[in-house]
Short mmCIF file of N, CA, C and O in Angstrom, two decimals:
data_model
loop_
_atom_site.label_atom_id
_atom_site.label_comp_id
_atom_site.label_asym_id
_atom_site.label_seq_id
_atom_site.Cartn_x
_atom_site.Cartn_y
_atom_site.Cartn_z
N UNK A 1 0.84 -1.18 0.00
CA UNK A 1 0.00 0.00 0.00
C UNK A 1 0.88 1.24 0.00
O UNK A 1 1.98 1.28 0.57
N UNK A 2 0.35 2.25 -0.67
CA UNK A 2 1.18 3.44 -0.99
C UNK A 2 0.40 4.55 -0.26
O UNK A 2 -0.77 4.71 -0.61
N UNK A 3 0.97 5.45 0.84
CA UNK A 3 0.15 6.31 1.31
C UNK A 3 1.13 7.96 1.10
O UNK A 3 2.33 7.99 1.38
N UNK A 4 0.37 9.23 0.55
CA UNK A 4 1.41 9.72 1.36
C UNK A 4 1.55 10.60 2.43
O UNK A 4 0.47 10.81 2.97
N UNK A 5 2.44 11.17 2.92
CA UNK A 5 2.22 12.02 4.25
C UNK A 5 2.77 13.30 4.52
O UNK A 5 3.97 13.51 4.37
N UNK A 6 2.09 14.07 4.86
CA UNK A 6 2.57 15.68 5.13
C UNK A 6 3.07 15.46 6.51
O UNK A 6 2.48 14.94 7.45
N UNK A 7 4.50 16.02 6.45
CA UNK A 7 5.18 16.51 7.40
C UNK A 7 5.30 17.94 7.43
O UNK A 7 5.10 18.70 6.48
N UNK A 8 5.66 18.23 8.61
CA UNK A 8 6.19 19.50 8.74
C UNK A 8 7.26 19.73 9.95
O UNK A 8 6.96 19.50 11.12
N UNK A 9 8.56 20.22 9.54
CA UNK A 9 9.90 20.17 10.66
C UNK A 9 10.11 21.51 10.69
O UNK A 9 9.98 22.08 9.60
N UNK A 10 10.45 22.26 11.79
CA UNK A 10 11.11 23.77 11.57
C UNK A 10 10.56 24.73 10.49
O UNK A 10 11.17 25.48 9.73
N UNK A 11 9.28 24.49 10.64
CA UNK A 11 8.60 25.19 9.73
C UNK A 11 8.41 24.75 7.95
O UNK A 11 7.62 25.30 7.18
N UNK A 12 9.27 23.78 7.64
CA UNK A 12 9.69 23.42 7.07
C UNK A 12 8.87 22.12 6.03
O UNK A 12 9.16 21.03 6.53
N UNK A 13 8.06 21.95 4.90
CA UNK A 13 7.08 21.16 4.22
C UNK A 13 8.57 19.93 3.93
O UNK A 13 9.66 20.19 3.42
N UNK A 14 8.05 18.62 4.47
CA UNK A 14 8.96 17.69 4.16
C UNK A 14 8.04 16.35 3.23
O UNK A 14 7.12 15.66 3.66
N UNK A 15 8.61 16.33 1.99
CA UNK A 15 8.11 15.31 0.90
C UNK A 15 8.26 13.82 1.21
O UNK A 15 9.34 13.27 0.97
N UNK A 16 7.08 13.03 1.81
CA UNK A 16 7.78 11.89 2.21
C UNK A 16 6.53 10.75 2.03
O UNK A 16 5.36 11.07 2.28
N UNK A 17 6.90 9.33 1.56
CA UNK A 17 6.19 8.66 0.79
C UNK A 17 6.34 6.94 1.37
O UNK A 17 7.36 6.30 1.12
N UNK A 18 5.50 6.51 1.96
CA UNK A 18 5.63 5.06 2.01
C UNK A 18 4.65 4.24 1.50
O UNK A 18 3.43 4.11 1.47
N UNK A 19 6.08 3.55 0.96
CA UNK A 19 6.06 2.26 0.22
C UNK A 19 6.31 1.13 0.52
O UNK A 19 7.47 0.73 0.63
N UNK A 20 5.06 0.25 0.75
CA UNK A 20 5.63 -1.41 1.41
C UNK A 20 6.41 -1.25 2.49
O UNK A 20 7.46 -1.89 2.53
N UNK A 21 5.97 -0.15 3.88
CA UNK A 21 6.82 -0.26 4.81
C UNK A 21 8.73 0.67 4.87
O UNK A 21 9.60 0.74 5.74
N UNK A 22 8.61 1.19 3.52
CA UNK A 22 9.94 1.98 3.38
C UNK A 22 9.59 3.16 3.67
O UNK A 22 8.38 3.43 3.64
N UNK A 23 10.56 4.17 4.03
CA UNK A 23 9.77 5.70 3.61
C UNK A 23 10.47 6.33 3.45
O UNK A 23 11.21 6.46 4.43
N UNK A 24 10.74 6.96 2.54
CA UNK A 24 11.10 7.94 0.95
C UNK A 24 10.50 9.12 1.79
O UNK A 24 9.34 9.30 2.15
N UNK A 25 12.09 10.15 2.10
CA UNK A 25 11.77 11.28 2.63
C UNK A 25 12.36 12.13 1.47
O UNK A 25 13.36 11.60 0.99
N UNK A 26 12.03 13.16 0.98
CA UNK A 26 13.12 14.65 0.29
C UNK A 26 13.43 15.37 1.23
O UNK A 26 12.38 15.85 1.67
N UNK A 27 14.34 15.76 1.83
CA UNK A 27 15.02 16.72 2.91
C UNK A 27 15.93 17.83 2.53
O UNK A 27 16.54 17.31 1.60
N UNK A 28 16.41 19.02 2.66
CA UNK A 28 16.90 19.37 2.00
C UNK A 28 17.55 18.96 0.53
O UNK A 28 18.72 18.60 0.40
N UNK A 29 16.68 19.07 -0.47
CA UNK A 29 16.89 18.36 -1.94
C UNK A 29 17.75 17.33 -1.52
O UNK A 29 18.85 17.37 -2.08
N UNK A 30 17.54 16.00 -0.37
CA UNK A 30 18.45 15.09 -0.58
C UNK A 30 17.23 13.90 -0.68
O UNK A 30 16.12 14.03 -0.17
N UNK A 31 17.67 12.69 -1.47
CA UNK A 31 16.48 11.75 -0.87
C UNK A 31 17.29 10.79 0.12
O UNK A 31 18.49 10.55 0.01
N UNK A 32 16.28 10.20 1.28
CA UNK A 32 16.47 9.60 3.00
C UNK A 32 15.60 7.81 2.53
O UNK A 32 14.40 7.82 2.82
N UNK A 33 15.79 7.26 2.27
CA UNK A 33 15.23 6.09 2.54
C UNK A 33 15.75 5.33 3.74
O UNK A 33 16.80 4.69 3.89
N UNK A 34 14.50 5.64 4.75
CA UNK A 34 14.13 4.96 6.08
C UNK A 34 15.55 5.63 6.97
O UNK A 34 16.29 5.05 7.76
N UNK A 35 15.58 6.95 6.54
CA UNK A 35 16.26 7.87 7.72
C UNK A 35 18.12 7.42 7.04
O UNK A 35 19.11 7.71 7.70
N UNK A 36 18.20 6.87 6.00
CA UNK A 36 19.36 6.56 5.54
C UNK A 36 19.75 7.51 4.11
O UNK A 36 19.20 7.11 3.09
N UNK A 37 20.59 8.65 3.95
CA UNK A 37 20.64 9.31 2.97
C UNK A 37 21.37 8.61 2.27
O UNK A 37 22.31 7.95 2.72
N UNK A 38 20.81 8.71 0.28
CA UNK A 38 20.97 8.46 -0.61
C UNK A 38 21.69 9.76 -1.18
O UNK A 38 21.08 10.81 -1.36
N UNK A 39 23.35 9.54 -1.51
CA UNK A 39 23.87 10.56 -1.98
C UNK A 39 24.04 10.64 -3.37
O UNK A 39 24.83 10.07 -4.12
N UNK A 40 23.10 11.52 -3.59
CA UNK A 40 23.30 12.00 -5.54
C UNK A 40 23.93 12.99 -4.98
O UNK A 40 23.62 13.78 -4.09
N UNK A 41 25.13 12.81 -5.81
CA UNK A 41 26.51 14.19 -6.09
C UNK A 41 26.02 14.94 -7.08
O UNK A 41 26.27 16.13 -6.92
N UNK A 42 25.26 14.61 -8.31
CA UNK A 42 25.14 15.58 -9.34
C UNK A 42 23.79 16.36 -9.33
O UNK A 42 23.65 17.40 -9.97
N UNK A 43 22.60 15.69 -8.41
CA UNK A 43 21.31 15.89 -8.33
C UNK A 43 20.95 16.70 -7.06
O UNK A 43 21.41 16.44 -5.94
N UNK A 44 19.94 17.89 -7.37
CA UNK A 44 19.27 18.14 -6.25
C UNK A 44 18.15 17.29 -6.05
O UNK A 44 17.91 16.93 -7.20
N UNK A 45 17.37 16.80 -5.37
CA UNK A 45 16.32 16.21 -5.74
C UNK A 45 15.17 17.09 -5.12
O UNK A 45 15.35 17.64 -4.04
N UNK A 46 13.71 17.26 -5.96
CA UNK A 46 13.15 18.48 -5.80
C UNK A 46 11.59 17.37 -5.04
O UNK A 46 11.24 17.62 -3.89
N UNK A 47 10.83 16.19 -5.89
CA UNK A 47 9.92 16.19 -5.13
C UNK A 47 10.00 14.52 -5.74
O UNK A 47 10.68 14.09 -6.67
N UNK A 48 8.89 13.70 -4.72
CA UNK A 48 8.80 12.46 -4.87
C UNK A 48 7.10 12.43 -6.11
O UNK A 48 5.96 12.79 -5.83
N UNK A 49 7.49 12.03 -7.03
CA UNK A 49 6.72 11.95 -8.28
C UNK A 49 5.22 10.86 -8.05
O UNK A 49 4.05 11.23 -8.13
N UNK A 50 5.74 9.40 -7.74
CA UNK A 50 5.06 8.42 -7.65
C UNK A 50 6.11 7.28 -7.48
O UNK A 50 7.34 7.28 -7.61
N UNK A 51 5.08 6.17 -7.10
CA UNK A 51 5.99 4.90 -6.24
C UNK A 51 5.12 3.82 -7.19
O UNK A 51 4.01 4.02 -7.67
N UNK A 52 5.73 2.94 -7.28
CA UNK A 52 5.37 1.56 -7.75
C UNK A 52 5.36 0.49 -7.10
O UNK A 52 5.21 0.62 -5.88
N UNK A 53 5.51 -0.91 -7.66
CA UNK A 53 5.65 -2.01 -7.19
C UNK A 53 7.71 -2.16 -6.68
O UNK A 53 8.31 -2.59 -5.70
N UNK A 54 8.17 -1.50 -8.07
CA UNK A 54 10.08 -2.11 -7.74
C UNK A 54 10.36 -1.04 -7.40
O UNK A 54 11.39 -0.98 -6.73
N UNK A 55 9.49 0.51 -7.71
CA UNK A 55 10.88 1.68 -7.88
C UNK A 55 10.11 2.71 -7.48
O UNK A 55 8.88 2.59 -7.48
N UNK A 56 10.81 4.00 -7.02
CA UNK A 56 9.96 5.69 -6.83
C UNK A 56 10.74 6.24 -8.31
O UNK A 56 11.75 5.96 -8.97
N UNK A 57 9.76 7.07 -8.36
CA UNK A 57 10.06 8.03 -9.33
C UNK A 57 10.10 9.52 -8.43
O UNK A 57 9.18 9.89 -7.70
N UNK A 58 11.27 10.19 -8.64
CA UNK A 58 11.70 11.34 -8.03
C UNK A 58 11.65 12.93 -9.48
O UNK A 58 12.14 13.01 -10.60
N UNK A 59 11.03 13.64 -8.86
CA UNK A 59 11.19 14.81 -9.97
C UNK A 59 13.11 15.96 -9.41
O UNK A 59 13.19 16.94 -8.66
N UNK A 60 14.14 15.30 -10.08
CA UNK A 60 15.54 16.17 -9.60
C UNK A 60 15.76 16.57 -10.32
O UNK A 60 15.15 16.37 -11.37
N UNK A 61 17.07 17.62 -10.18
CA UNK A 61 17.50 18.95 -11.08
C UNK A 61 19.58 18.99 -11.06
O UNK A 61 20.25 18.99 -10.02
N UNK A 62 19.91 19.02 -11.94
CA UNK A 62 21.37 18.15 -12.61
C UNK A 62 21.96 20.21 -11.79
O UNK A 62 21.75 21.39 -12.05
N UNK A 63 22.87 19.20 -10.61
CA UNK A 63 23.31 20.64 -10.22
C UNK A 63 24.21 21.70 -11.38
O UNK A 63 24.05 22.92 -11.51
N UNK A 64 24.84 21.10 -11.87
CA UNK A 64 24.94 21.60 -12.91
C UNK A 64 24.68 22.09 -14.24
O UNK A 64 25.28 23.13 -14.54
N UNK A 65 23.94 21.59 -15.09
CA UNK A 65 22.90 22.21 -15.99
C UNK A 65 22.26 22.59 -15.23
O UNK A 65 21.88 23.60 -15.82
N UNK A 66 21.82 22.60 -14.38
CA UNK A 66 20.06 22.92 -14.02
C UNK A 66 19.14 22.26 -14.60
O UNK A 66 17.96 22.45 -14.29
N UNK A 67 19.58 21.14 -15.78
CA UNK A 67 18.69 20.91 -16.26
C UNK A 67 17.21 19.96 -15.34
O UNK A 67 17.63 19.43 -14.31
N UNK A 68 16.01 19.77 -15.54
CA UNK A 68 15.05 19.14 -14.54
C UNK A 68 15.05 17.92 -15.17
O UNK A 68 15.34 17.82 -16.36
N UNK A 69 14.67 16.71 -14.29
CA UNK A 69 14.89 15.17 -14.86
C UNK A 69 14.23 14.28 -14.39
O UNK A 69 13.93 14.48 -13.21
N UNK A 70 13.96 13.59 -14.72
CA UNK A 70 12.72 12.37 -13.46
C UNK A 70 14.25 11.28 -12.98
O UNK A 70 15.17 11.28 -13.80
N UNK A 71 14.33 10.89 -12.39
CA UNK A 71 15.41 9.83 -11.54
C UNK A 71 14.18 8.95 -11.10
O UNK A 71 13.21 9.19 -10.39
N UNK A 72 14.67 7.65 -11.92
CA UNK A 72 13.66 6.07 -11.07
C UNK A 72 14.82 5.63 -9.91
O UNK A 72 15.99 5.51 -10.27
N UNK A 73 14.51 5.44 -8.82
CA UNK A 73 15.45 4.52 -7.96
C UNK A 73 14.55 3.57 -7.71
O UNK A 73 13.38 3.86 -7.43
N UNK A 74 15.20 1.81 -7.81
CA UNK A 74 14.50 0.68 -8.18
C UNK A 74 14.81 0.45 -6.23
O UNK A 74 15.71 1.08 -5.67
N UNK A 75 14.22 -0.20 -5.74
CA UNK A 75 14.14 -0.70 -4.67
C UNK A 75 15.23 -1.73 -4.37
O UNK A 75 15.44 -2.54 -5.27
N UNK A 76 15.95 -1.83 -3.28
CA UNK A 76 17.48 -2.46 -3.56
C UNK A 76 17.22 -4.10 -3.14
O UNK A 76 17.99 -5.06 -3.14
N UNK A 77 16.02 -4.00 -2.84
CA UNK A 77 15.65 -5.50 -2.56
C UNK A 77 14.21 -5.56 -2.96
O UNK A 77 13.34 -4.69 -2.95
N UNK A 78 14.18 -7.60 -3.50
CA UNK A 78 13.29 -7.81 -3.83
C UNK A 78 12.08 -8.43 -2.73
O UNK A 78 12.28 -9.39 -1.99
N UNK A 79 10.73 -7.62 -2.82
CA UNK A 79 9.55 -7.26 -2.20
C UNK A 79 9.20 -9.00 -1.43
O UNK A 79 8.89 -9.08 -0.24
N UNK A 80 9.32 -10.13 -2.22
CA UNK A 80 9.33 -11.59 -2.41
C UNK A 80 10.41 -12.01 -1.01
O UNK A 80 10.03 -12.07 0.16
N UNK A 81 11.65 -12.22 -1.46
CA UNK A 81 12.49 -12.79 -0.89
C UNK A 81 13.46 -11.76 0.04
O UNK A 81 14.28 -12.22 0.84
N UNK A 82 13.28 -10.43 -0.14
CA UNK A 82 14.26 -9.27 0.29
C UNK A 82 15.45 -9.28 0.51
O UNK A 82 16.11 -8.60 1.30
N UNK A 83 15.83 -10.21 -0.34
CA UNK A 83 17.51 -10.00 -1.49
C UNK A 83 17.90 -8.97 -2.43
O UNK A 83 16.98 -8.36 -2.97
N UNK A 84 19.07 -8.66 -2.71
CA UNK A 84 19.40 -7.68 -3.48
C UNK A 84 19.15 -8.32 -4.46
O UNK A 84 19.08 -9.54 -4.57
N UNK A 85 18.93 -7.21 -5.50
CA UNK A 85 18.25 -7.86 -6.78
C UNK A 85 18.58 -6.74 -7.88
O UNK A 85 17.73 -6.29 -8.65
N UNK A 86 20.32 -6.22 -7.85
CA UNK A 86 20.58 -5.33 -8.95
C UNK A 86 20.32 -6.06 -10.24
O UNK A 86 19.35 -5.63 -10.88
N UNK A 87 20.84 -6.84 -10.64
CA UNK A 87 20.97 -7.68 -11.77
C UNK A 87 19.54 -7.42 -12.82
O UNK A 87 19.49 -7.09 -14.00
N UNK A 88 18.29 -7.78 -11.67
CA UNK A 88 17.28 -7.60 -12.38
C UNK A 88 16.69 -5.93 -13.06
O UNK A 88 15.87 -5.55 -13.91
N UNK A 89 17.59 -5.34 -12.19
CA UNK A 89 17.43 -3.41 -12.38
C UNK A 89 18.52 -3.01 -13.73
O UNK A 89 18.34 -2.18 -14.62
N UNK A 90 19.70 -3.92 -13.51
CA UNK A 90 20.66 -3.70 -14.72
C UNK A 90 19.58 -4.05 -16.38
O UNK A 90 19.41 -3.39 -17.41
N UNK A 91 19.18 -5.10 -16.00
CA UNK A 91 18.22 -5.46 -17.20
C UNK A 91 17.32 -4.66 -18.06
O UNK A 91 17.27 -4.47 -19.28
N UNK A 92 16.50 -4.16 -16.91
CA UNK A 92 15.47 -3.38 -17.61
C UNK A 92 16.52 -1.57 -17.71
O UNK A 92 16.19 -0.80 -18.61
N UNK A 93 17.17 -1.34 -17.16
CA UNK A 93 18.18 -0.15 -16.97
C UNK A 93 18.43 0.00 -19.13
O UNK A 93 18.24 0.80 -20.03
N UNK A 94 19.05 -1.68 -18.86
CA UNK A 94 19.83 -1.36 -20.40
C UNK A 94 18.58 -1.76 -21.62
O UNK A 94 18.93 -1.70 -22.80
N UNK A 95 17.44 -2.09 -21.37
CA UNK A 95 16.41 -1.46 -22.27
C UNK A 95 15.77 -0.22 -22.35
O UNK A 95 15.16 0.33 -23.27
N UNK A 96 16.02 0.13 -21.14
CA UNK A 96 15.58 1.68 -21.19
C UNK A 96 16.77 2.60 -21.59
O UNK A 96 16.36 3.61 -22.15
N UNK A 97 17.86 2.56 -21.50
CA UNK A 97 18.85 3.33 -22.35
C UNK A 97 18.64 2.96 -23.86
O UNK A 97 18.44 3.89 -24.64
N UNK A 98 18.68 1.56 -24.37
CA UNK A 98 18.25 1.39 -26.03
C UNK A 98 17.32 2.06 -26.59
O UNK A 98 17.53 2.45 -27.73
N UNK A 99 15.69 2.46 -25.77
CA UNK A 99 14.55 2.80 -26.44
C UNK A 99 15.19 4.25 -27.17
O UNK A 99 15.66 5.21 -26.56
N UNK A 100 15.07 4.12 -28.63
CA UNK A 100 14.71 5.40 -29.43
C UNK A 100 13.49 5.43 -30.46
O UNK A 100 13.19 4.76 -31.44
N UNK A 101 12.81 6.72 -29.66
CA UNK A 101 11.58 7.11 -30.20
C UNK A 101 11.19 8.46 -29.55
O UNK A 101 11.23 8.72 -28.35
N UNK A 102 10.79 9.29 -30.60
CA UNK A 102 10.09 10.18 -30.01
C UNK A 102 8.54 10.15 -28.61
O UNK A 102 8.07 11.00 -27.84
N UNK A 103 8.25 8.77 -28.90
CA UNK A 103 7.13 8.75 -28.18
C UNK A 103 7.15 8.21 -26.49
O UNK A 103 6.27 8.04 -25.65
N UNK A 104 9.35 7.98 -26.47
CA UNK A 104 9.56 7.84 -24.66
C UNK A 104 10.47 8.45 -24.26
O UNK A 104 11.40 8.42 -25.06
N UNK A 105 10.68 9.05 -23.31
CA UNK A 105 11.15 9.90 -22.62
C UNK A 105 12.66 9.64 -23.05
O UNK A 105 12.73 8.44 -23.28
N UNK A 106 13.79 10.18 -23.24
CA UNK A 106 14.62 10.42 -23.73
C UNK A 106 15.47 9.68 -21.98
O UNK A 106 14.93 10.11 -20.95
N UNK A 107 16.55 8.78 -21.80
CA UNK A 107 17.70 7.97 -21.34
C UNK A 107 18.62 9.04 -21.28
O UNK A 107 19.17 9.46 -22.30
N UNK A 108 18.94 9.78 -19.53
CA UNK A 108 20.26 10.39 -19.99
C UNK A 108 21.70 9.79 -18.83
O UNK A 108 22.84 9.93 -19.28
N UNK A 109 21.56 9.24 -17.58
CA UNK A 109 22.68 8.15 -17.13
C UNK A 109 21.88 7.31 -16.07
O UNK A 109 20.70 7.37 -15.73
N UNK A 110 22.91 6.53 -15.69
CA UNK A 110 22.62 5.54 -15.18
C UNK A 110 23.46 5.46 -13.35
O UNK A 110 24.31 6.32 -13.15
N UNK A 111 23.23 4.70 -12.45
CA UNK A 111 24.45 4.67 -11.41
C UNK A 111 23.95 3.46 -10.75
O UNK A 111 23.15 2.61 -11.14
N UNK A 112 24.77 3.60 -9.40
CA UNK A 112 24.23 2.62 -8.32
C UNK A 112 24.90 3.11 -6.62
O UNK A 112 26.05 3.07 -6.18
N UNK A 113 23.93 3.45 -6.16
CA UNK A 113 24.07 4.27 -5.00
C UNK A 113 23.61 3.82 -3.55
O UNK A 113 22.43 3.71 -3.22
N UNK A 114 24.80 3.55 -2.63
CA UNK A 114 24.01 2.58 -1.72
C UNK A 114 23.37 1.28 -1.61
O UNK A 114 22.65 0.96 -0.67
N UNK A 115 23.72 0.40 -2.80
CA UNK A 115 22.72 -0.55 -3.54
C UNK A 115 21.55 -0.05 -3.89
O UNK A 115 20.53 -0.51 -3.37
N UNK A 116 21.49 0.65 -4.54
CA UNK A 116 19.88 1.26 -5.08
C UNK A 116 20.67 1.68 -6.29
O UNK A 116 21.62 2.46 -6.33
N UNK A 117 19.99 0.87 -7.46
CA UNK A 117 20.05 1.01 -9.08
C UNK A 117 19.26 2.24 -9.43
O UNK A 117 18.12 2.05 -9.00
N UNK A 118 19.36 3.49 -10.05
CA UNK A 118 18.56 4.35 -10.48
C UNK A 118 19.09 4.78 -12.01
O UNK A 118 20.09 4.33 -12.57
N UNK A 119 18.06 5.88 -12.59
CA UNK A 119 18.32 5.71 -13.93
C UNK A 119 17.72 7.51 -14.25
O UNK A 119 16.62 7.86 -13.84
N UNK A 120 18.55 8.34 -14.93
CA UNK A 120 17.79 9.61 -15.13
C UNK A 120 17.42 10.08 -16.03
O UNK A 120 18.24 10.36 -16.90
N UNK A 121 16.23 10.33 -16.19
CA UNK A 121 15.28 10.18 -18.05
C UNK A 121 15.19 11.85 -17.92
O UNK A 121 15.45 12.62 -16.99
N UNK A 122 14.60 12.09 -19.62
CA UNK A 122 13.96 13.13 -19.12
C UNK A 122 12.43 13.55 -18.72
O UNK A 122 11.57 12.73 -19.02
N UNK A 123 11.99 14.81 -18.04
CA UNK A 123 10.91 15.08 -17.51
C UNK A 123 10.10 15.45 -18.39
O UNK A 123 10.40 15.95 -19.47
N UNK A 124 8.65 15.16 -17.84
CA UNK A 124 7.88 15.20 -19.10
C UNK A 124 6.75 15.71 -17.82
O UNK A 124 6.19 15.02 -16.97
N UNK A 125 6.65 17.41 -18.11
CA UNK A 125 5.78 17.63 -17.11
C UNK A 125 4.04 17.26 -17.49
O UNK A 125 3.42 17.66 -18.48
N UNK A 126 3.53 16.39 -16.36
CA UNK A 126 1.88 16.45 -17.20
C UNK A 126 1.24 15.47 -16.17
O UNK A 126 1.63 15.53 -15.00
N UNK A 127 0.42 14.69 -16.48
CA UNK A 127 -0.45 13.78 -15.78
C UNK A 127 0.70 12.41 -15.71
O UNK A 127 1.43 12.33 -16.70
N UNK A 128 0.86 11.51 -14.78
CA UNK A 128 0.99 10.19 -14.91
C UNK A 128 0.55 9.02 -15.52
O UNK A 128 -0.67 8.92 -15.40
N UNK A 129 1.13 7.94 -16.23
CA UNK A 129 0.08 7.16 -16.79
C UNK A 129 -1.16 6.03 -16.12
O UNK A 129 -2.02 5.32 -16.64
N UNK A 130 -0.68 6.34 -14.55
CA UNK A 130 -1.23 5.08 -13.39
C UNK A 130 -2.36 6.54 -13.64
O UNK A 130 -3.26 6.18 -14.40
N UNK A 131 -2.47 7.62 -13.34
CA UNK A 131 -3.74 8.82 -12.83
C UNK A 131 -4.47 8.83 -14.84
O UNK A 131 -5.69 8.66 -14.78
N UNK A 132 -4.24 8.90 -15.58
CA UNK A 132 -4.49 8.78 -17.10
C UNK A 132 -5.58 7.86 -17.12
O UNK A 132 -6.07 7.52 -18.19
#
């Protein structure tokens, strides 16, 4: 079950999202899974987008371009057995870098952070396809 929840710290609106018992905080543009920071060096991260079954989708911003970007981080274990399960994130990672078409979001890198596989596309501001 996916709920999400308004915080508020030091006056302060904190973005935070649980999933299956995890919880996906934004804190100062950093993302916290379960009070454990996830360090993107190149990313601010601005808001938590939507959550799935393997992965969150994060709306971040490339400290350098500025450019804005959606970042998937896949869940570092599987929901089933709660083993690491990069291998299966490398998979779908390197079909989603192959797709060319105007009609999907454009592949721009890849990493692995903390054991958490993520991938940074570009943003496509609008409705979701789960709310569609």
């Amino acid at each position: 079950m996916i709920e999400w929840i308004a915080l508020s710290k030091y006056g302060k609106k904190i973005n935070s999202k649980n999933v299956r018992g995890i919880i996906f905080e934004i804190k100062d543009n950093c993302l916290y899974i379960d009070n454990t920071i996830i360090p993107f060096n190149t990313y601010d991260i601005l808001e938590i987008i939507d959550a799935g079954a393997n992965a969150i989708i994060l709306k971040g911003k490339e400290k350098i371009s500025n450019r804005i970007c959606a970042i998937k981080v896949w869940f570092s274990k599987d929901k089933r057995t709660g083993e690491l399960n990069i291998e299966k994130h490398k998979k779908e990672i390197e079909k989603i870098a192959n797709f060319d078409s105007n009609l999907i979001v454009k592949y721009y890198s890849t990493d692995i952070i903390s054991n958490h596989a993520y991938c940074s596309m570009e943003y496509v501001n609008g409705q979701t396809l789960k709310s569609y």
